[in-house]
């Protein structure tokens, strides 16, 4: 395959510029809906387990066509196929990127025998531990950080309705002892299983917490560490050196932030059981097939990636807010932050050339309706336009129907309010009971005006099942790949995390010795104050 064409060097990019200058920057959603009775149908998409309404986004058909042309100019299908076939897409580390192989059925996908070998062994272990009467295990502590933490930490609460409730799950990630201390305080070592999750088995935070956990275990009469500590890692030797015998491996072609489908998913499998874990993989695989096979015009991850490029590079939006209207998805924004920002927060292209355009947006959010009572004010009336991604789930897995109806109505209403806004004339004509009696009504009306025309996407799931969650997460992975591929960046390395790690290694002994030689004045001053 020849070098990937960069988006800004294509004819479609020039066309998008024209469209932007010729009115794309003044596009009005309200006019678009008024002019087109079919807009909802035409901008809605069905993918496995996910229905996506893109109609409240700032695009028209011409822009969509030009974005699809951009995908073709950048040969996205060819590059996607090469990625899925295992061509080393992570060029700076010389690695293939094959997390999709982890969810392919037996006999399909690369490395199938190894993948299913580990999976079967892991799921056998899972069922033995879940037999709590026999295993005696009641508490499971996952010690890991980044990709070795955020996936399980997101998925276990998301799938709460499927979790075996005589097991309790704890996640320790931060090297801050305030993370592990309260967890250990309530545990009995004889009924606790520790999972030391680290792709490299060298990460400072994880190794430090694992050491604390082992010391606590031995000091509190835990007995046999071999029965109570397991590892999920590509570095089986380092796990053995730590004294762990039960290890579930994975491979360097699984990126940390793409690893919840591998042995890193062990806490998820322990929580929901082997059959449901297989459903999670099957949902992701169904989305993989969609990504691999659906035509560009109806390929949801590709369309979302294209929209991200339009927003970032033409409309200049710097962030995207994720609003899952499902409390179980409370850790989804944090999960997506790593997925998107660690993947696409890059400033040079594959040839190392500085990019003349912006890449990853900031991804952030909170579950609805909580966010409504915190930062939605800014989304509605702030000076920045921030596209919002609403995630609504039609069927709850709890019995409180009235609560669920309120939740859904809130989600719909927020998307509607962002789009419709409220004119100053309308605000002027309304009573505002809490307004100061003395304020000039015209001034008040300006405070109560909503410009509207603020974009949002709504993703609808039927029910938050393991299968649906698998499909949703895989959709996000492929969307991030798409925008990264158009930008011609390497979405699969993370050199940006290294400098801070190296400097930390230099500063750690200085905290003890007080040596500030060669440090900048600010760091030296702070270090001295911290030493007390
Ligand atoms: O520091 C970033 C990072 O390398 C992430 O990419 C990764 O998910 C995380 O650290 C944890 O790494 P490991 O699984 O090797 O402990």
Coordinates of C-alpha atoms and ligand atoms in Angstrom, one line a residue:
X1 CA 0.0 0.0 0.0
X2 CA 1.4 3.4 -0.9
X3 CA 1.6 6.2 1.6
X4 CA -1.7 7.4 3.1
X5 CA -3.0 10.5 1.5
X6 CA -3.4 13.2 4.1
X7 CA -6.9 14.8 4.2
X8 CA -5.7 18.4 3.5
X9 CA -4.0 17.3 0.3
X10 CA -7.1 16.0 -1.4
X11 CA -9.5 17.5 -3.9
X12 CA -12.4 16.8 -1.4
X13 CA -10.7 19.0 1.2
X14 CA -10.7 21.9 -1.3
X15 CA -14.4 21.2 -1.9
X16 CA -15.1 21.2 1.8
X17 CA -13.4 24.5 2.1
X18 CA -15.6 25.9 -0.6
X19 CA -18.7 24.5 1.0
X20 CA -17.7 26.0 4.3
X21 CA -17.0 29.4 2.9
X22 CA -20.2 29.3 0.8
X23 CA -22.6 28.9 3.7
X24 CA -21.5 25.8 5.6
X25 CA -20.4 28.1 8.4
X26 CA -23.9 29.7 8.6
X27 CA -25.9 26.5 8.3
X28 CA -29.0 26.6 10.5
X29 CA -30.6 23.4 11.7
X30 CA -34.0 24.9 12.1
X31 CA -34.1 26.0 8.5
X32 CA -32.7 22.6 7.4
X33 CA -35.6 20.8 9.2
X34 CA -38.2 23.3 7.9
X35 CA -36.9 22.8 4.3
X36 CA -36.6 19.0 4.4
X37 CA -39.3 16.7 5.7
X38 CA -37.0 13.7 5.3
X39 CA -34.0 15.1 7.2
X40 CA -34.5 12.8 10.2
X41 CA -34.8 9.7 8.0
X42 CA -32.1 10.7 5.7
X43 CA -29.5 11.5 8.4
X44 CA -30.4 8.4 10.6
X45 CA -28.3 5.3 10.5
X46 CA -28.7 1.7 11.7
X47 CA -25.7 -0.2 12.8
X48 CA -25.6 -3.4 14.9
X49 CA -27.2 -2.6 18.3
X50 CA -27.0 1.2 17.7
X51 CA -29.4 3.5 16.0
X52 CA -27.8 6.9 15.3
X53 CA -29.7 10.2 14.7
X54 CA -27.2 12.5 13.0
X55 CA -29.9 14.9 11.8
X56 CA -29.2 17.5 14.5
X57 CA -25.7 18.1 13.2
X58 CA -24.5 21.0 11.2
X59 CA -24.3 19.2 7.8
X60 CA -26.3 19.2 4.7
X61 CA -26.3 16.6 1.9
X62 CA -23.6 18.5 -0.1
X63 CA -21.3 18.5 2.9
X64 CA -22.0 14.9 3.6
X65 CA -21.2 14.0 0.0
X66 CA -18.0 16.0 0.2
X67 CA -17.0 14.2 3.4
X68 CA -17.7 10.9 1.8
X69 CA -15.5 12.0 -1.1
X70 CA -12.8 12.9 1.4
X71 CA -13.0 9.3 2.8
X72 CA -12.5 8.0 -0.7
X73 CA -9.7 10.4 -1.6
X74 CA -8.0 9.3 1.6
X75 CA -8.6 5.6 0.6
X76 CA -10.2 4.9 3.9
X77 CA -11.6 1.5 2.8
X78 CA -8.2 0.3 1.5
X79 CA -6.5 1.4 4.7
X80 CA -9.3 -0.1 6.9
X81 CA -8.9 -3.4 5.1
X82 CA -5.1 -3.3 5.6
X83 CA -5.6 -2.5 9.3
X84 CA -8.0 -5.4 9.7
X85 CA -5.7 -7.7 7.8
X86 CA -2.9 -7.0 10.3
X87 CA -0.6 -4.7 8.2
X88 CA 1.5 -2.9 10.9
X89 CA -0.6 0.2 11.3
X90 CA 1.4 1.3 14.4
X91 CA 4.4 2.3 12.3
X92 CA 6.4 4.0 15.0
X93 CA 6.4 0.8 17.1
X94 CA 6.3 -1.6 14.1
X95 CA 3.2 -3.3 15.4
X96 CA 0.0 -4.6 13.9
X97 CA -3.3 -3.4 15.5
X98 CA -5.5 -6.4 15.8
X99 CA -7.9 -5.9 18.7
X100 CA -10.6 -6.9 16.3
X101 CA -9.1 -10.4 16.2
X102 CA -9.9 -10.7 19.9
X103 CA -13.6 -10.7 19.2
X104 CA -13.6 -12.8 16.0
X105 CA -15.3 -16.2 16.4
X106 CA -13.0 -19.2 16.6
X107 CA -11.3 -20.0 13.3
X108 CA -11.8 -16.4 12.0
X109 CA -9.5 -13.5 12.4
X110 CA -5.7 -13.4 12.9
X111 CA -4.1 -15.4 15.7
X112 CA -7.3 -17.3 16.3
X113 CA -5.8 -20.3 18.1
X114 CA -3.9 -18.2 20.6
X115 CA -6.8 -15.8 21.1
X116 CA -9.3 -18.5 21.8
X117 CA -6.8 -20.6 23.8
X118 CA -6.4 -17.8 26.3
X119 CA -10.1 -16.9 26.2
X120 CA -11.1 -20.5 27.0
X121 CA -8.6 -20.8 29.8
X122 CA -9.7 -17.4 31.2
X123 CA -13.4 -18.2 31.1
X124 CA -12.8 -21.6 32.8
X125 CA -11.0 -19.7 35.6
X126 CA -13.9 -17.2 35.7
X127 CA -16.5 -19.9 36.2
X128 CA -14.4 -21.5 39.0
X129 CA -14.1 -18.2 40.9
X130 CA -17.8 -17.3 40.3
X131 CA -18.7 -20.6 42.1
X132 CA -18.2 -18.6 45.3
X133 CA -19.2 -21.4 47.6
X134 CA -16.2 -23.3 46.4
X135 CA -13.8 -20.6 45.6
X136 CA -14.5 -18.6 48.7
X137 CA -13.8 -15.4 46.8
X138 CA -16.0 -12.4 47.6
X139 CA -14.0 -9.4 46.6
X140 CA -12.1 -8.8 43.4
X141 CA -9.5 -6.0 43.2
X142 CA -8.3 -5.0 39.8
X143 CA -5.0 -3.1 40.0
X144 CA -4.1 -1.4 36.8
X145 CA -4.2 2.0 35.1
X146 CA -5.1 3.5 31.8
X147 CA -6.1 0.8 29.4
X148 CA -5.6 -1.8 32.1
X149 CA -8.3 -0.1 34.2
X150 CA -10.7 2.1 32.3
X151 CA -12.3 -0.6 30.2
X152 CA -13.3 -2.9 33.1
X153 CA -14.0 0.1 35.3
X154 CA -16.4 1.4 32.7
X155 CA -18.0 -2.0 31.7
X156 CA -18.7 -3.5 35.1
X157 CA -21.1 -0.8 36.3
X158 CA -22.6 -0.5 32.8
X159 CA -23.5 -4.2 32.9
X160 CA -24.7 -4.1 36.5
X161 CA -27.9 -5.9 35.6
X162 CA -25.8 -8.9 34.5
X163 CA -23.4 -8.9 37.4
X164 CA -23.2 -11.7 40.0
X165 CA -24.0 -9.8 43.2
X166 CA -22.2 -12.0 45.7
X167 CA -19.0 -10.7 44.2
X168 CA -17.8 -7.2 44.8
X169 CA -15.5 -5.4 42.4
X170 CA -12.9 -2.8 43.2
X171 CA -10.6 -0.8 41.0
X172 CA -7.4 0.6 42.1
X173 CA -5.4 2.7 39.6
X174 CA -3.9 5.8 41.1
X175 CA -0.5 5.7 42.8
X176 CA -2.1 8.0 45.3
X177 CA -2.5 5.8 48.4
X178 CA -5.9 7.4 49.0
X179 CA -7.1 5.1 46.2
X180 CA -5.9 1.7 47.6
X181 CA -6.2 2.5 51.3
X182 CA -10.0 2.6 51.6
X183 CA -10.3 -0.5 49.4
X184 CA -8.0 -2.6 51.6
X185 CA -9.6 -1.3 54.8
X186 CA -12.8 -3.3 54.1
X187 CA -11.3 -6.5 52.7
X188 CA -10.5 -9.9 54.1
X189 CA -7.4 -11.3 52.5
X190 CA -8.8 -14.9 52.6
X191 CA -11.7 -14.0 50.4
X192 CA -10.0 -11.5 48.1
X193 CA -8.6 -12.0 44.6
X194 CA -6.2 -9.5 43.2
X195 CA -5.8 -9.0 39.5
X196 CA -2.6 -7.2 38.6
X197 CA -3.4 -5.9 35.2
X198 CA -0.6 -4.3 33.1
X199 CA 0.3 -4.8 29.5
X200 CA 4.0 -4.1 30.2
X201 CA 4.1 -5.1 33.9
X202 CA 6.4 -2.2 34.4
X203 CA 4.0 0.7 34.9
X204 CA 5.1 2.5 38.1
X205 CA 1.7 3.1 39.6
X206 CA 0.5 -0.5 39.0
X207 CA 3.7 -2.1 40.3
X208 CA 3.7 0.1 43.4
X209 CA 0.0 -0.7 44.2
X210 CA 0.6 -4.4 43.5
X211 CA 3.5 -4.4 46.0
X212 CA 1.3 -2.6 48.6
X213 CA -1.4 -5.2 48.0
X214 CA 1.0 -8.1 48.4
X215 CA 2.5 -6.7 51.6
X216 CA -1.0 -6.0 53.0
X217 CA -2.1 -9.6 52.1
X218 CA 0.9 -11.2 53.8
X219 CA 0.7 -9.0 56.9
X220 CA -3.0 -9.8 57.4
X221 CA -2.8 -13.5 57.4
X222 CA -3.6 -14.0 53.7
X223 CA -1.6 -17.1 53.3
X224 CA -0.9 -18.3 49.8
X225 CA -0.3 -15.5 47.3
X226 CA -0.5 -17.9 44.4
X227 CA -4.2 -18.5 45.0
X228 CA -5.0 -14.9 45.5
X229 CA -3.0 -13.0 42.9
X230 CA -3.3 -13.4 39.2
X231 CA -1.9 -11.3 36.3
X232 CA -3.2 -10.1 33.0
X233 CA -0.2 -9.0 30.9
X234 CA 1.9 -9.5 27.8
X235 CA 5.0 -9.8 30.1
X236 CA 4.5 -13.2 31.6
X237 CA 8.1 -13.3 32.8
X238 CA 7.8 -10.2 34.9
X239 CA 4.5 -11.4 36.4
X240 CA 6.3 -14.7 37.4
X241 CA 9.2 -12.6 38.9
X242 CA 6.6 -10.8 41.0
X243 CA 5.5 -14.3 42.3
X244 CA 2.4 -14.7 40.2
X245 CA 1.7 -18.2 38.8
X246 CA -1.7 -17.7 37.2
X247 CA -1.3 -15.4 34.3
X248 CA -3.6 -14.7 31.3
X249 CA -1.6 -13.3 28.5
X250 CA -2.2 -11.1 25.5
X251 CA 0.0 -9.7 22.7
X252 CA 1.8 -6.6 21.6
X253 CA -0.7 -6.2 18.7
X254 CA -3.3 -5.2 21.3
X255 CA -3.0 -1.6 22.3
X256 CA -3.7 -0.8 26.0
X257 CA -6.7 1.4 25.2
X258 CA -8.1 -1.3 22.9
X259 CA -7.5 -4.2 25.4
X260 CA -10.8 -4.7 27.3
X261 CA -11.5 -7.6 24.8
X262 CA -8.3 -9.4 25.9
X263 CA -7.3 -10.9 29.3
X264 CA -7.6 -7.3 30.5
X265 CA -11.4 -7.9 30.4
X266 CA -11.0 -10.5 33.2
X267 CA -12.8 -8.4 35.8
X268 CA -15.7 -8.0 33.3
X269 CA -15.9 -11.7 32.7
X270 CA -15.8 -12.4 36.4
X271 CA -18.6 -9.9 36.9
X272 CA -21.0 -11.1 34.1
X273 CA -19.8 -14.6 33.5
X274 CA -18.5 -16.5 30.5
X275 CA -21.7 -16.5 28.4
X276 CA -22.3 -12.7 28.8
X277 CA -18.6 -12.0 28.1
X278 CA -18.9 -13.9 24.9
X279 CA -22.0 -11.7 24.1
X280 CA -19.9 -8.6 24.7
X281 CA -17.3 -9.9 22.2
X282 CA -20.0 -10.9 19.7
X283 CA -21.5 -7.4 19.8
X284 CA -18.1 -5.9 19.1
X285 CA -17.6 -8.4 16.3
X286 CA -20.9 -7.4 14.8
X287 CA -19.8 -3.8 14.7
X288 CA -16.5 -4.9 13.2
X289 CA -18.3 -6.6 10.4
X290 CA -20.4 -3.4 9.9
X291 CA -17.2 -1.3 9.8
X292 CA -15.6 -3.7 7.4
X293 CA -18.5 -4.3 5.1
X294 CA -21.1 -1.5 5.1
X295 CA -20.8 0.9 2.2
X296 CA -19.3 4.3 3.2
X297 CA -22.7 6.0 2.8
X298 CA -24.2 3.9 5.7
X299 CA -21.0 3.0 7.6
X300 CA -21.7 4.5 11.1
X301 CA -18.2 4.7 12.5
X302 CA -16.9 6.2 9.3
X303 CA -19.7 8.8 9.1
X304 CA -19.0 9.8 12.8
X305 CA -15.3 10.1 12.1
X306 CA -16.0 12.3 9.0
X307 CA -18.3 14.5 11.1
X308 CA -15.6 14.8 13.7
X309 CA -13.2 16.1 11.0
X310 CA -15.8 18.6 9.7
X311 CA -16.3 19.9 13.2
X312 CA -12.7 20.1 14.2
X313 CA -11.1 21.3 11.0
X314 CA -13.8 23.4 9.4
X315 CA -16.2 24.6 12.1
X316 CA -13.3 24.8 14.6
X317 CA -15.0 23.0 17.5
X318 CA -12.5 22.1 20.1
X319 CA -14.4 19.6 22.2
X320 CA -17.2 17.1 22.2
X321 CA -19.3 16.4 25.2
X322 CA -20.6 12.8 25.8
X323 CA -23.9 12.6 27.8
X324 CA -24.9 9.0 28.5
X325 CA -28.4 9.0 29.9
X326 CA -27.7 5.8 31.8
X327 CA -26.0 5.9 35.2
X328 CA -24.3 2.7 34.5
X329 CA -22.3 4.5 31.8
X330 CA -20.9 7.0 34.2
X331 CA -17.3 6.0 33.4
X332 CA -17.9 6.0 29.7
X333 CA -16.6 9.6 29.2
X334 CA -13.3 8.8 31.0
X335 CA -13.0 5.6 28.9
X336 CA -13.5 7.6 25.7
X337 CA -11.1 10.3 26.8
X338 CA -8.3 7.7 26.7
X339 CA -9.5 6.1 23.6
X340 CA -9.8 9.3 21.6
X341 CA -7.3 11.7 23.2
X342 CA -4.4 9.2 23.6
X343 CA -5.1 7.9 20.1
X344 CA -5.5 11.1 18.2
X345 CA -3.8 13.7 20.3
X346 CA -0.9 14.0 17.9
X347 CA 0.8 16.9 16.2
X348 CA 2.8 15.2 13.4
X349 CA 1.7 13.0 10.5
X350 CA 2.9 9.5 9.7
X351 CA 6.0 11.1 8.0
X352 CA 6.7 13.1 11.1
X353 CA 5.6 16.4 9.4
X354 CA 4.0 18.9 11.7
X355 CA 0.3 19.1 10.9
X356 CA -1.2 22.4 9.7
X357 CA -4.6 21.5 11.2
X358 CA -6.1 20.5 14.5
X359 CA -6.5 16.8 15.6
X360 CA -8.2 15.3 18.7
X361 CA -10.9 17.3 20.3
X362 CA -11.2 17.3 24.1
X363 CA -13.7 14.6 25.0
X364 CA -15.6 15.0 28.3
X365 CA -18.9 14.6 30.0
X366 CA -21.0 13.2 32.7
X367 CA -24.2 11.1 32.8
X368 CA -27.5 12.8 32.2
X369 CA -29.3 14.2 34.0
X370 CA -26.5 15.2 36.4
X371 CA -24.7 17.2 33.7
X372 CA -27.8 19.3 33.1
X373 CA -27.4 20.7 36.6
X374 CA -23.8 21.4 36.3
X375 CA -22.3 22.5 32.9
X376 CA -25.2 22.4 30.5
X377 CA -25.6 26.1 31.1
X378 CA -22.5 26.6 29.1
X379 CA -23.6 24.2 26.4
X380 CA -26.8 26.2 25.9
X381 CA -25.6 29.8 26.4
X382 CA -21.8 29.8 26.5
X383 CA -19.7 31.4 23.8
X384 CA -18.3 28.0 22.5
X385 CA -20.3 25.6 20.4
X386 CA -19.8 22.1 21.8
X387 CA -21.4 19.2 20.0
X388 CA -23.1 16.9 22.4
X389 CA -23.5 13.2 22.0
X390 CA -26.5 11.9 23.8
X391 CA -26.8 8.1 24.5
X392 CA -30.3 7.0 25.3
X393 CA -31.4 3.4 26.2
X394 CA -35.0 2.5 25.4
X395 CA -35.5 -0.3 27.9
X396 CA -34.2 0.0 31.4
X397 CA -32.9 -2.9 33.4
X398 CA -34.6 -1.7 36.5
X399 CA -38.4 -1.7 37.4
X400 CA -38.9 2.0 37.9
X401 CA -40.7 2.9 34.7
X402 CA -41.6 6.5 35.7
X403 CA -38.0 7.3 36.5
X404 CA -37.0 6.0 33.1
X405 CA -39.6 8.0 31.2
X406 CA -38.3 11.2 33.0
X407 CA -34.8 10.3 32.1
X408 CA -35.6 9.8 28.4
X409 CA -37.7 13.0 28.3
X410 CA -34.8 14.9 29.7
X411 CA -32.3 13.6 27.2
X412 CA -34.7 14.4 24.3
X413 CA -35.5 17.8 25.7
X414 CA -31.8 18.8 26.0
X415 CA -31.1 17.9 22.4
X416 CA -34.2 19.8 21.3
X417 CA -33.3 22.9 23.4
X418 CA -29.8 23.0 22.0
X419 CA -31.2 23.0 18.5
X420 CA -34.2 25.2 18.8
X421 CA -33.0 27.8 21.2
X422 CA -35.2 30.6 22.3
X423 CA -35.4 34.0 20.5
X424 CA -35.1 37.3 22.4
X425 CA -38.7 38.1 21.3
X426 CA -40.0 34.9 22.8
X427 CA -38.0 35.4 26.0
X428 CA -39.4 39.0 26.2
X429 CA -43.0 37.7 25.9
X430 CA -42.6 35.2 28.7
X431 CA -42.9 35.7 32.4
X432 CA -39.8 34.8 34.4
X433 CA -41.0 34.4 38.0
X434 CA -37.6 34.4 39.5
X435 CA -36.3 37.5 37.7
X436 CA -35.6 40.6 39.7
X437 CA -38.6 42.9 39.6
X438 CA -36.4 45.9 38.9
X439 CA -34.5 44.7 35.8
X440 CA -35.3 46.2 32.4
X441 CA -37.4 43.5 30.6
X442 CA -35.3 44.0 27.4
X443 CA -32.1 43.3 29.3
X444 CA -33.6 40.3 31.0
X445 CA -34.8 39.0 27.7
X446 CA -31.3 39.1 26.3
X447 CA -30.1 37.0 29.3
X448 CA -32.8 34.5 28.7
X449 CA -32.1 34.2 25.0
X450 CA -30.8 30.9 23.6
X451 CA -29.2 31.2 20.2
X452 CA -29.9 27.5 19.5
X453 CA -28.5 25.8 16.4
X454 CA -26.2 23.8 18.7
X455 CA -25.5 20.4 17.3
X456 CA -26.0 17.0 18.8
X457 CA -25.9 13.4 17.9
X458 CA -28.3 10.9 19.6
X459 CA -27.3 7.3 19.8
X460 CA -30.1 4.9 20.8
X461 CA -29.7 1.5 22.2
X462 CA -32.5 -0.9 22.8
X463 CA -31.2 -2.2 26.1
X464 CA -27.7 -1.9 27.7
X465 CA -26.8 -5.6 27.2
X466 CA -23.3 -7.0 27.0
X467 CA -23.8 -7.3 23.2
X468 CA -25.0 -3.7 22.9
X469 CA -22.1 -2.4 25.0
X470 CA -19.6 -4.4 22.9
X471 CA -21.1 -2.9 19.7
X472 CA -21.1 0.7 21.1
X473 CA -17.5 0.5 22.2
X474 CA -16.3 -1.0 18.9
X475 CA -18.2 1.8 17.1
X476 CA -16.2 4.3 19.0
X477 CA -12.9 2.5 18.3
X478 CA -13.5 2.6 14.6
X479 CA -14.7 6.1 14.6
X480 CA -11.4 7.2 16.3
X481 CA -9.5 5.2 13.7
X482 CA -11.4 6.9 10.9
X483 CA -10.6 10.5 12.0
X484 CA -7.0 9.5 12.8
X485 CA -6.6 7.9 9.3
X486 CA -8.0 11.0 7.6
X487 CA -5.5 13.1 9.5
X488 CA -2.7 10.6 8.6
X489 CA -1.6 10.3 12.1
X490 CA -0.6 7.2 14.1
X491 CA -3.6 6.6 16.3
X492 CA -1.9 3.7 18.0
X493 CA 1.2 5.0 19.7
X494 CA 1.5 7.3 22.8
X495 CA 4.9 8.9 22.9
X496 CA 3.4 11.9 24.7
X497 CA 3.2 10.0 28.0
X498 CA 6.9 9.4 28.2
X499 CA 8.5 12.7 29.1
X500 CA 6.6 13.1 32.3
X501 CA 7.4 9.5 33.3
X502 CA 11.1 10.1 32.8
X503 CA 11.1 13.3 34.7
X504 CA 9.2 11.7 37.6
X505 CA 11.9 9.1 37.8
X506 CA 14.4 11.9 38.1
X507 CA 12.4 13.8 40.7
X508 CA 11.5 10.9 43.0
X509 CA 14.9 10.5 44.6
X510 CA 15.2 14.3 44.8
X511 CA 12.1 14.5 47.0
X512 CA 14.1 12.4 49.5
X513 CA 17.5 14.0 49.1
X514 CA 16.4 17.6 48.6
X515 CA 18.8 17.9 45.6
X516 CA 17.5 20.6 43.3
X517 CA 20.6 20.9 41.1
X518 CA 19.8 21.7 37.5
X519 CA 16.0 22.0 38.1
X520 CA 14.0 25.0 36.9
X521 CA 13.3 27.5 39.7
X522 CA 9.6 26.7 39.9
X523 CA 10.0 22.9 40.2
X524 CA 12.9 23.5 42.7
X525 CA 10.8 25.8 44.8
X526 CA 7.8 23.5 44.9
X527 CA 10.0 20.5 45.7
X528 CA 11.5 22.3 48.6
X529 CA 8.1 23.3 50.0
X530 CA 6.8 19.7 49.5
X531 CA 9.7 18.4 51.6
X532 CA 8.5 20.6 54.4
Ligands
LIG1 O1 1.0 5.8 30.2 C1 0.1 5.4 29.2 C2 -0.1 4.0 29.1 O2 1.0 3.4 28.5 C3 -1.4 3.6 28.4 O3 -1.3 3.6 27.0 C4 -1.7 2.3 29.0 O4 -3.0 1.9 28.8 C5 -1.3 2.5 30.5 O5 -0.2 3.4 30.4 C6 -1.0 1.3 31.3 O6 0.0 0.6 30.8 P1 0.2 -0.9 31.2 O7 -1.0 -1.7 30.9 O8 1.4 -1.4 30.5 O9 0.4 -0.9 32.7

